[in-house]
Amino acid sequence: KTFVLPMVKLNGNSLEFAATALREDKEVVIAAVRNEGVALKFALGNLNQDPDCLKASGLWDEEEGDHYSRQEQAILSVKFSLAEQSTPYATQFALAMKKDPYLKHFKTYNPNAWCKESCDPEFTNINYPCRGTLATCTNQLVNTTAEGRPCATSCWRFAFRFHQELSKDTNGFMIQVQESGGLG
């Protein structure tokens, strides 16, 4: 750890070559993603979905109540990019949006920085009947807040649809990012 910690502080992507135990070490992962947000894809032990690691990477707002100057909300439709075998493109795009002089003023839902539960055993089977509604999702009755909002154990389709509706209700927008391998 004494050797790897200074290395990931200089080059966050060097986390990829660290020993498994260090890729599961929250201190090491946070140091890496503070240097390079996309390095979060090399974190192990579910740290790629850890709130502190997501905040350190820049993918999550530091504070839940962060204020945005625009009332319209946005949603990203992207491929999952926080797994080691994934491309970093969606993460790079989300981080670039947060720095963009215009787009940074919109609260934007990034599905990569959210729960990864699913009522669909294959997660993305288009033929599975879940369409992200209470009527079609078998995972929702106990997996919402008292206000009916998605929570950490909600199906990703339910959470995505909820945020699509929120964007629509605020006259917001969705950005669908297409990678060379297809749409997200």
PDB file of C-alpha atoms in Angstrom:
ATOM      1  CA  LYS A   1       0.000   0.000   0.000  1.00  0.00           C
ATOM      2  CA  THR A   2       2.863   2.370   0.772  1.00  0.00           C
ATOM      3  CA  PHE A   3       4.079   1.989  -2.825  1.00  0.00           C
ATOM      4  CA  VAL A   4       0.695   1.917  -4.625  1.00  0.00           C
ATOM      5  CA  LEU A   5      -0.949   4.876  -2.881  1.00  0.00           C
ATOM      6  CA  PRO A   6       1.554   7.459  -4.210  1.00  0.00           C
ATOM      7  CA  MET A   7       1.366   5.828  -7.665  1.00  0.00           C
ATOM      8  CA  VAL A   8      -2.421   6.110  -7.972  1.00  0.00           C
ATOM      9  CA  LYS A   9      -2.215   9.704  -6.747  1.00  0.00           C
ATOM     10  CA  LEU A  10       0.034  10.441  -9.743  1.00  0.00           C
ATOM     11  CA  ASN A  11      -1.856   8.278 -12.240  1.00  0.00           C
ATOM     12  CA  GLY A  12      -5.284   7.062 -11.166  1.00  0.00           C
ATOM     13  CA  ASN A  13      -5.469   4.522 -13.984  1.00  0.00           C
ATOM     14  CA  SER A  14      -2.518   2.644 -12.472  1.00  0.00           C
ATOM     15  CA  LEU A  15      -5.151   1.194 -10.112  1.00  0.00           C
ATOM     16  CA  GLU A  16      -5.738  -1.352 -12.892  1.00  0.00           C
ATOM     17  CA  PHE A  17      -2.383  -2.995 -12.111  1.00  0.00           C
ATOM     18  CA  ALA A  18      -2.634  -2.974  -8.310  1.00  0.00           C
ATOM     19  CA  ALA A  19      -3.107  -6.176  -6.347  1.00  0.00           C
ATOM     20  CA  THR A  20      -6.698  -7.275  -5.795  1.00  0.00           C
ATOM     21  CA  ALA A  21      -6.602  -6.387  -2.093  1.00  0.00           C
ATOM     22  CA  LEU A  22      -5.563  -2.830  -2.934  1.00  0.00           C
ATOM     23  CA  ARG A  23      -8.267  -2.472  -5.587  1.00  0.00           C
ATOM     24  CA  GLU A  24     -10.699  -3.338  -2.770  1.00  0.00           C
ATOM     25  CA  ASP A  25      -9.127  -0.759  -0.426  1.00  0.00           C
ATOM     26  CA  LYS A  26     -11.329   2.325  -0.226  1.00  0.00           C
ATOM     27  CA  GLU A  27      -8.451   4.682   0.592  1.00  0.00           C
ATOM     28  CA  VAL A  28      -6.503   3.538  -2.481  1.00  0.00           C
ATOM     29  CA  VAL A  29      -9.558   3.722  -4.755  1.00  0.00           C
ATOM     30  CA  ILE A  30     -10.473   7.225  -3.584  1.00  0.00           C
ATOM     31  CA  ALA A  31      -6.914   8.416  -4.172  1.00  0.00           C
ATOM     32  CA  ALA A  32      -7.002   6.943  -7.691  1.00  0.00           C
ATOM     33  CA  VAL A  33     -10.362   8.420  -8.692  1.00  0.00           C
ATOM     34  CA  ARG A  34      -9.505  11.852  -7.329  1.00  0.00           C
ATOM     35  CA  ASN A  35      -6.711  11.841  -9.900  1.00  0.00           C
ATOM     36  CA  GLU A  36      -8.672  10.168 -12.718  1.00  0.00           C
ATOM     37  CA  GLY A  37     -12.430   9.638 -12.350  1.00  0.00           C
ATOM     38  CA  VAL A  38     -12.614   6.869 -14.953  1.00  0.00           C
ATOM     39  CA  ALA A  39     -10.258   4.759 -12.814  1.00  0.00           C
ATOM     40  CA  LEU A  40     -13.345   3.832 -10.787  1.00  0.00           C
ATOM     41  CA  LYS A  41     -13.912   1.002 -13.271  1.00  0.00           C
ATOM     42  CA  PHE A  42     -10.848  -0.753 -11.797  1.00  0.00           C
ATOM     43  CA  ALA A  43     -12.212  -0.732  -8.237  1.00  0.00           C
ATOM     44  CA  LEU A  44     -13.286  -4.063  -6.789  1.00  0.00           C
ATOM     45  CA  GLY A  45     -15.502  -5.138  -3.902  1.00  0.00           C
ATOM     46  CA  ASN A  46     -18.438  -2.987  -5.074  1.00  0.00           C
ATOM     47  CA  LEU A  47     -16.413   0.184  -4.533  1.00  0.00           C
ATOM     48  CA  ASN A  48     -17.399   1.267  -8.064  1.00  0.00           C
ATOM     49  CA  GLN A  49     -20.869   1.886  -6.598  1.00  0.00           C
ATOM     50  CA  ASP A  50     -19.740   3.242  -3.219  1.00  0.00           C
ATOM     51  CA  PRO A  51     -21.112   6.751  -2.577  1.00  0.00           C
ATOM     52  CA  ASP A  52     -17.788   8.104  -1.282  1.00  0.00           C
ATOM     53  CA  CYS A  53     -15.908   6.734  -4.301  1.00  0.00           C
ATOM     54  CA  LEU A  54     -18.539   8.062  -6.724  1.00  0.00           C
ATOM     55  CA  LYS A  55     -18.274  11.508  -5.111  1.00  0.00           C
ATOM     56  CA  ALA A  56     -14.470  11.448  -5.211  1.00  0.00           C
ATOM     57  CA  SER A  57     -14.579  10.538  -8.912  1.00  0.00           C
ATOM     58  CA  GLY A  58     -16.833  13.496  -9.674  1.00  0.00           C
ATOM     59  CA  LEU A  59     -19.732  11.330 -10.865  1.00  0.00           C
ATOM     60  CA  TRP A  60     -21.922  12.145  -7.864  1.00  0.00           C
ATOM     61  CA  ASP A  61     -22.592  15.576  -6.457  1.00  0.00           C
ATOM     62  CA  GLU A  62     -20.738  16.230  -3.228  1.00  0.00           C
ATOM     63  CA  GLU A  63     -23.950  17.245  -1.496  1.00  0.00           C
ATOM     64  CA  GLU A  64     -27.406  15.776  -2.119  1.00  0.00           C
ATOM     65  CA  GLY A  65     -28.967  19.225  -2.130  1.00  0.00           C
ATOM     66  CA  ASP A  66     -26.552  20.782  -4.642  1.00  0.00           C
ATOM     67  CA  HIS A  67     -28.298  23.635  -6.384  1.00  0.00           C
ATOM     68  CA  TYR A  68     -28.413  24.003 -10.153  1.00  0.00           C
ATOM     69  CA  SER A  69     -29.227  27.268 -11.867  1.00  0.00           C
ATOM     70  CA  ARG A  70     -31.579  25.578 -14.348  1.00  0.00           C
ATOM     71  CA  GLN A  71     -34.823  23.953 -13.199  1.00  0.00           C
ATOM     72  CA  GLU A  72     -34.932  21.518 -16.119  1.00  0.00           C
ATOM     73  CA  GLN A  73     -33.451  18.120 -15.358  1.00  0.00           C
ATOM     74  CA  ALA A  74     -31.515  15.878 -17.697  1.00  0.00           C
ATOM     75  CA  ILE A  75     -30.966  12.148 -17.964  1.00  0.00           C
ATOM     76  CA  LEU A  76     -28.191  10.200 -19.658  1.00  0.00           C
ATOM     77  CA  SER A  77     -28.822   7.049 -21.659  1.00  0.00           C
ATOM     78  CA  VAL A  78     -25.415   5.384 -21.658  1.00  0.00           C
ATOM     79  CA  LYS A  79     -23.755   1.993 -21.549  1.00  0.00           C
ATOM     80  CA  PHE A  80     -22.500   0.808 -18.179  1.00  0.00           C
ATOM     81  CA  SER A  81     -18.935   2.072 -17.831  1.00  0.00           C
ATOM     82  CA  LEU A  82     -17.920   1.255 -14.273  1.00  0.00           C
ATOM     83  CA  ALA A  83     -16.830  -2.335 -14.823  1.00  0.00           C
ATOM     84  CA  GLU A  84     -13.266  -3.250 -15.701  1.00  0.00           C
ATOM     85  CA  GLN A  85     -14.183  -4.684 -19.111  1.00  0.00           C
ATOM     86  CA  SER A  86     -16.301  -1.626 -20.017  1.00  0.00           C
ATOM     87  CA  THR A  87     -15.155   1.289 -22.112  1.00  0.00           C
ATOM     88  CA  PRO A  88     -14.632   4.506 -20.144  1.00  0.00           C
ATOM     89  CA  TYR A  89     -16.573   6.586 -22.686  1.00  0.00           C
ATOM     90  CA  ALA A  90     -19.816   7.026 -20.721  1.00  0.00           C
ATOM     91  CA  THR A  91     -17.879   8.030 -17.605  1.00  0.00           C
ATOM     92  CA  GLN A  92     -15.754  10.472 -19.589  1.00  0.00           C
ATOM     93  CA  PHE A  93     -18.907  11.953 -21.112  1.00  0.00           C
ATOM     94  CA  ALA A  94     -20.631  12.353 -17.729  1.00  0.00           C
ATOM     95  CA  LEU A  95     -17.559  14.044 -16.255  1.00  0.00           C
ATOM     96  CA  ALA A  96     -17.270  16.337 -19.293  1.00  0.00           C
ATOM     97  CA  MET A  97     -20.927  17.348 -18.875  1.00  0.00           C
ATOM     98  CA  LYS A  98     -20.239  18.440 -15.309  1.00  0.00           C
ATOM     99  CA  LYS A  99     -17.515  20.779 -16.615  1.00  0.00           C
ATOM    100  CA  ASP A 100     -19.335  22.043 -19.697  1.00  0.00           C
ATOM    101  CA  PRO A 101     -20.150  25.783 -19.418  1.00  0.00           C
ATOM    102  CA  TYR A 102     -23.790  25.179 -20.401  1.00  0.00           C
ATOM    103  CA  LEU A 103     -24.641  21.611 -19.352  1.00  0.00           C
ATOM    104  CA  LYS A 104     -23.205  21.893 -15.843  1.00  0.00           C
ATOM    105  CA  HIS A 105     -26.234  23.988 -14.884  1.00  0.00           C
ATOM    106  CA  PHE A 106     -28.633  21.028 -15.195  1.00  0.00           C
ATOM    107  CA  LYS A 107     -29.095  18.348 -12.578  1.00  0.00           C
ATOM    108  CA  THR A 108     -28.356  15.197 -14.579  1.00  0.00           C
ATOM    109  CA  TYR A 109     -29.236  11.612 -13.713  1.00  0.00           C
ATOM    110  CA  ASN A 110     -26.419   9.237 -14.614  1.00  0.00           C
ATOM    111  CA  PRO A 111     -27.643   5.621 -14.393  1.00  0.00           C
ATOM    112  CA  ASN A 112     -24.053   4.392 -13.961  1.00  0.00           C
ATOM    113  CA  ALA A 113     -23.882   6.118 -10.596  1.00  0.00           C
ATOM    114  CA  TRP A 114     -26.994   4.402  -9.294  1.00  0.00           C
ATOM    115  CA  CYS A 115     -28.219   1.040  -8.106  1.00  0.00           C
ATOM    116  CA  LYS A 116     -27.565  -2.018 -10.178  1.00  0.00           C
ATOM    117  CA  GLU A 117     -30.500  -4.139  -9.051  1.00  0.00           C
ATOM    118  CA  SER A 118     -32.877  -5.561 -11.631  1.00  0.00           C
ATOM    119  CA  CYS A 119     -36.012  -7.653 -11.732  1.00  0.00           C
ATOM    120  CA  ASP A 120     -34.660  -8.952 -15.077  1.00  0.00           C
ATOM    121  CA  PRO A 121     -32.181 -11.781 -14.377  1.00  0.00           C
ATOM    122  CA  GLU A 122     -30.239 -10.764 -17.514  1.00  0.00           C
ATOM    123  CA  PHE A 123     -30.501  -7.017 -16.711  1.00  0.00           C
ATOM    124  CA  THR A 124     -30.935  -5.859 -20.335  1.00  0.00           C
ATOM    125  CA  ASN A 125     -33.126  -8.478 -22.006  1.00  0.00           C
ATOM    126  CA  ILE A 126     -35.441  -6.447 -24.262  1.00  0.00           C
ATOM    127  CA  ASN A 127     -38.021  -9.255 -24.164  1.00  0.00           C
ATOM    128  CA  TYR A 128     -38.317  -9.151 -20.374  1.00  0.00           C
ATOM    129  CA  PRO A 129     -41.714  -7.611 -19.448  1.00  0.00           C
ATOM    130  CA  CYS A 130     -40.403  -4.951 -17.051  1.00  0.00           C
ATOM    131  CA  ARG A 131     -40.820  -1.459 -18.470  1.00  0.00           C
ATOM    132  CA  GLY A 132     -39.881   0.378 -15.294  1.00  0.00           C
ATOM    133  CA  THR A 133     -43.422   0.923 -14.029  1.00  0.00           C
ATOM    134  CA  LEU A 134     -45.054  -0.278 -10.846  1.00  0.00           C
ATOM    135  CA  ALA A 135     -47.378  -2.356 -13.026  1.00  0.00           C
ATOM    136  CA  THR A 136     -44.589  -4.162 -14.901  1.00  0.00           C
ATOM    137  CA  CYS A 137     -41.671  -4.297 -12.458  1.00  0.00           C
ATOM    138  CA  THR A 138     -41.709  -7.210 -10.034  1.00  0.00           C
ATOM    139  CA  ASN A 139     -39.091  -5.572  -7.796  1.00  0.00           C
ATOM    140  CA  GLN A 140     -40.828  -2.330  -6.799  1.00  0.00           C
ATOM    141  CA  LEU A 141     -43.445  -2.753  -4.129  1.00  0.00           C
ATOM    142  CA  VAL A 142     -40.918  -2.743  -1.290  1.00  0.00           C
ATOM    143  CA  ASN A 143     -38.107  -0.992  -3.150  1.00  0.00           C
ATOM    144  CA  THR A 144     -39.223   2.636  -3.161  1.00  0.00           C
ATOM    145  CA  THR A 145     -39.134   5.416  -0.627  1.00  0.00           C
ATOM    146  CA  ALA A 146     -42.290   6.504   1.161  1.00  0.00           C
ATOM    147  CA  GLU A 147     -42.639   9.193  -1.551  1.00  0.00           C
ATOM    148  CA  GLY A 148     -42.502   6.555  -4.326  1.00  0.00           C
ATOM    149  CA  ARG A 149     -38.977   7.499  -5.410  1.00  0.00           C
ATOM    150  CA  PRO A 150     -36.439   4.824  -6.344  1.00  0.00           C
ATOM    151  CA  CYS A 151     -33.921   3.828  -3.702  1.00  0.00           C
ATOM    152  CA  ALA A 152     -30.643   1.885  -3.693  1.00  0.00           C
ATOM    153  CA  THR A 153     -32.442  -1.461  -3.995  1.00  0.00           C
ATOM    154  CA  SER A 154     -34.763  -0.404  -6.815  1.00  0.00           C
ATOM    155  CA  CYS A 155     -34.691  -2.036 -10.228  1.00  0.00           C
ATOM    156  CA  TRP A 156     -32.511   0.033 -12.558  1.00  0.00           C
ATOM    157  CA  ARG A 157     -35.333   0.179 -15.117  1.00  0.00           C
ATOM    158  CA  PHE A 158     -37.702   1.622 -12.511  1.00  0.00           C
ATOM    159  CA  ALA A 159     -35.091   4.210 -11.467  1.00  0.00           C
ATOM    160  CA  PHE A 160     -34.344   5.107 -15.086  1.00  0.00           C
ATOM    161  CA  ARG A 161     -38.027   5.525 -15.972  1.00  0.00           C
ATOM    162  CA  PHE A 162     -38.628   7.595 -12.836  1.00  0.00           C
ATOM    163  CA  HIS A 163     -35.864   9.997 -13.874  1.00  0.00           C
ATOM    164  CA  GLN A 164     -37.097  10.089 -17.476  1.00  0.00           C
ATOM    165  CA  GLU A 165     -40.488  11.211 -16.189  1.00  0.00           C
ATOM    166  CA  LEU A 166     -38.815  13.759 -13.898  1.00  0.00           C
ATOM    167  CA  SER A 167     -36.899  15.173 -16.864  1.00  0.00           C
ATOM    168  CA  LYS A 168     -40.094  15.340 -18.878  1.00  0.00           C
ATOM    169  CA  ASP A 169     -42.022  16.992 -16.033  1.00  0.00           C
ATOM    170  CA  THR A 170     -39.359  19.714 -15.721  1.00  0.00           C
ATOM    171  CA  ASN A 171     -39.195  20.284 -19.507  1.00  0.00           C
ATOM    172  CA  GLY A 172     -35.744  18.750 -19.404  1.00  0.00           C
ATOM    173  CA  PHE A 173     -34.029  16.451 -21.847  1.00  0.00           C
ATOM    174  CA  MET A 174     -32.300  13.118 -22.363  1.00  0.00           C
ATOM    175  CA  ILE A 175     -28.911  12.656 -23.971  1.00  0.00           C
ATOM    176  CA  GLN A 176     -28.373   9.261 -25.537  1.00  0.00           C
ATOM    177  CA  VAL A 177     -24.694   8.517 -25.971  1.00  0.00           C
ATOM    178  CA  GLN A 178     -23.744   6.178 -28.775  1.00  0.00           C
ATOM    179  CA  GLU A 179     -20.446   4.340 -28.585  1.00  0.00           C
ATOM    180  CA  SER A 180     -18.841   2.543 -31.489  1.00  0.00           C
ATOM    181  CA  GLY A 181     -20.428  -0.686 -30.225  1.00  0.00           C
ATOM    182  CA  GLY A 182     -23.969   0.720 -30.223  1.00  0.00           C
ATOM    183  CA  LEU A 183     -26.360   2.778 -28.183  1.00  0.00           C
ATOM    184  CA  GLY A 184     -26.392   2.931 -24.415  1.00  0.00           C
TER     185      GLY A 184
END
